[in-house]
Short mmCIF file of C-alpha atoms in Angstrom, two decimals:
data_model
loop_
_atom_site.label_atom_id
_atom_site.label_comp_id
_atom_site.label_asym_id
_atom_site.label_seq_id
_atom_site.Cartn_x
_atom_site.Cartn_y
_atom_site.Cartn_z
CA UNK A 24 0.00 0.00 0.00
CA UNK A 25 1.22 3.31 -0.83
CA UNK A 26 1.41 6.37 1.41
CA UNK A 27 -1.21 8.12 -0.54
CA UNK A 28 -3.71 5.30 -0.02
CA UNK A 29 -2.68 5.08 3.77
CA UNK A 30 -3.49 9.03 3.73
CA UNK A 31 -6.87 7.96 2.16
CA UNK A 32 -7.98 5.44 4.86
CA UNK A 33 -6.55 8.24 7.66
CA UNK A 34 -9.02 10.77 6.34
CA UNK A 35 -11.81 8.13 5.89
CA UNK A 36 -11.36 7.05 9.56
CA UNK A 37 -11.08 10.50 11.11
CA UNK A 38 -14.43 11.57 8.63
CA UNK A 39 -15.73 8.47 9.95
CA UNK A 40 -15.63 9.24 13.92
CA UNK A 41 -17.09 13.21 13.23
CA UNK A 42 -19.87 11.68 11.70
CA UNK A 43 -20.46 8.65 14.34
CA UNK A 44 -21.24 11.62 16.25
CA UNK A 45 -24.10 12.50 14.54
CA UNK A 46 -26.66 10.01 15.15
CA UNK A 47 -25.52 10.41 19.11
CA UNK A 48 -28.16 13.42 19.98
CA UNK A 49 -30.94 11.96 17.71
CA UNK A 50 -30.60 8.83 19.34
CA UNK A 51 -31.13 10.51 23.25
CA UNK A 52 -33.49 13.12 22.15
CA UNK A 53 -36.42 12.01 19.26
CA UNK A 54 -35.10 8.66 18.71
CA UNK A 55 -35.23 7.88 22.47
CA UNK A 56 -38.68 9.04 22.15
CA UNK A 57 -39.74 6.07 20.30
CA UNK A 58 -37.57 3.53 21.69
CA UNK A 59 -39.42 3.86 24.93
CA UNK A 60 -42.65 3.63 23.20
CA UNK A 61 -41.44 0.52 21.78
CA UNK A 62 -40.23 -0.13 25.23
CA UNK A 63 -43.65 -0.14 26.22
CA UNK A 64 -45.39 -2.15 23.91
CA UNK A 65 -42.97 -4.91 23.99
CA UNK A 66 -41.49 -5.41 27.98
CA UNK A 67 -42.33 -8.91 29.37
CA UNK A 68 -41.64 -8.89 33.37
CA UNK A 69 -38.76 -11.14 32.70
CA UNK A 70 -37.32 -9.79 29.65
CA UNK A 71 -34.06 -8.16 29.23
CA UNK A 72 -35.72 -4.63 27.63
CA UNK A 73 -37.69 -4.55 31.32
CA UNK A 74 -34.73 -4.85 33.22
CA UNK A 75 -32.57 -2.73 31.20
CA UNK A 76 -35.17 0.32 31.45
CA UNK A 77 -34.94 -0.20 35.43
CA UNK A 78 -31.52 -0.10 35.96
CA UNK A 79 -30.59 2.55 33.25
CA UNK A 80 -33.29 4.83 33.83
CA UNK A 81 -33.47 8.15 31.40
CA UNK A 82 -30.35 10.09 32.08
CA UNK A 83 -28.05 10.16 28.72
CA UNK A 84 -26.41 7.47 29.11
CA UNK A 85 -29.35 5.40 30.14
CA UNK A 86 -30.88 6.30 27.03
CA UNK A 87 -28.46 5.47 24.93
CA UNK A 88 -27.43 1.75 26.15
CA UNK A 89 -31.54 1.39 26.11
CA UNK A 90 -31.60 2.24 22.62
CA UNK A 91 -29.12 0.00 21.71
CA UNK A 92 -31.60 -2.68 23.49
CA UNK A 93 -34.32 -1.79 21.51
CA UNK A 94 -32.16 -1.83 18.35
CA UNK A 95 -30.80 -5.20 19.33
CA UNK A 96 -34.81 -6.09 19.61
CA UNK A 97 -35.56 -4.88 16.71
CA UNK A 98 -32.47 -6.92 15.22
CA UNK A 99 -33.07 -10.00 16.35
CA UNK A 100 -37.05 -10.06 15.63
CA UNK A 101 -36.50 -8.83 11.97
CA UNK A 102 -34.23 -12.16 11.12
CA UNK A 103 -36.15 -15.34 9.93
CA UNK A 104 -35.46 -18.37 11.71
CA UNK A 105 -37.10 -20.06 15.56
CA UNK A 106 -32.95 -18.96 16.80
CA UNK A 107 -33.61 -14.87 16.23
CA UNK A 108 -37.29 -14.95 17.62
CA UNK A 109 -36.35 -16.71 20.91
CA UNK A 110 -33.53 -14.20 21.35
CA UNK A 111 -35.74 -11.62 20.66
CA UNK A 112 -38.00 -13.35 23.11
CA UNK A 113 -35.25 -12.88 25.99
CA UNK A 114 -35.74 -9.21 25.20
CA UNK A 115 -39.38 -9.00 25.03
CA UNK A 116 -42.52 -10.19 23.15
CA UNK A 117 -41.41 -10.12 19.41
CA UNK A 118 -45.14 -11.20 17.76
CA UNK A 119 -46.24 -7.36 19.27
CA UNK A 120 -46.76 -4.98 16.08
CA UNK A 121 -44.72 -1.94 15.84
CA UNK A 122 -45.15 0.67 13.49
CA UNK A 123 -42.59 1.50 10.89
CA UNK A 124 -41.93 4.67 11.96
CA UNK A 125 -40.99 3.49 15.45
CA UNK A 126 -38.57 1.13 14.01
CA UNK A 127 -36.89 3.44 11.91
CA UNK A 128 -36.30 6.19 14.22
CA UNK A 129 -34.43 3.58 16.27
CA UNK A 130 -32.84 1.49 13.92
CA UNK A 131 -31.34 3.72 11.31
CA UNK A 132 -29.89 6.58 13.96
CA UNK A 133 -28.08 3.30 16.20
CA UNK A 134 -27.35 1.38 12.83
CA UNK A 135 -25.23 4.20 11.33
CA UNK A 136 -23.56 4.95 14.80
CA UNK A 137 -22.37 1.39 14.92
CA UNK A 138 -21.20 1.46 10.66
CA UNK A 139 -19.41 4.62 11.64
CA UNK A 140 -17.66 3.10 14.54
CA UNK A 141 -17.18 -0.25 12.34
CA UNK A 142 -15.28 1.72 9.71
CA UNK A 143 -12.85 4.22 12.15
CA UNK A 144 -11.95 0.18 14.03
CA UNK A 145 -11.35 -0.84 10.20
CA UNK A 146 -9.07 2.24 9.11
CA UNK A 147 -7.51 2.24 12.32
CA UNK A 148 -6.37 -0.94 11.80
CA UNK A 149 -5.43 -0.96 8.14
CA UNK A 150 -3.25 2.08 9.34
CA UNK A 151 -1.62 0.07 11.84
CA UNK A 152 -0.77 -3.16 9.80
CA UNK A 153 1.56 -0.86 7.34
#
């Protein structure tokens, strides 16, 4: 690899953890919104979204980490196969309807955090190898 292309993945890395930061206020402000409506409709008394909105509660970080659960949810439920639904399950009730809407406000926001993330761990270590 040349030192022009190692330039290349530098910038695309750095680019990539400005806009990681992006989806960070949607996600704790409207996105949050809708993740605990979600929250709502879909918390069993032993699933993992129930217990996660106890302990975290609604300061920023709570929110956050319990939109990741939802996302993670939302995941799991989406993926064919008896395996996905009975994680999902663990979670909360995944045969509960949720609107579109909901679902997107939580999934794309957390979705291109993580591919952001994904990409700065990728160019950091392409940088590194060379």
């Amino acid at each position: 690899m040349t030192d022009d292309s190692l330039v290349i993945v530098a910038y695309i890395g750095f680019a990539s953890l400005f806009l990681g930061l992006i989806p960070l206020p949607i996600i704790v402000t409207i996105g949050f919104r809708y993740a605990a409506l979600i929250e709502d409709r879909v918390a069993t008394d032993s699933g993992g979204i129930e217990a996660a909105r106890m302990f975290w509660q609604g300061r920023v970080v709570g929110r956050f980490f319990r939109s990741s659960n939802v996302f993670a949810y939302l995941v799991l439920r989406s993926f064919p196969g008896s395996f996905f639904k009975q994680r999902a399950s663990l979670l909360g009730n995944p045969n509960v309807p949720i609107p579109r809407l909901w679902q997107a406000w939580v999934v794309i926001p957390v979705l291109f955090l993580y591919l952001m993330v994904g990409s700065v761990l990728i160019a950091s270590a392409i940088t590194k190898m060379l």
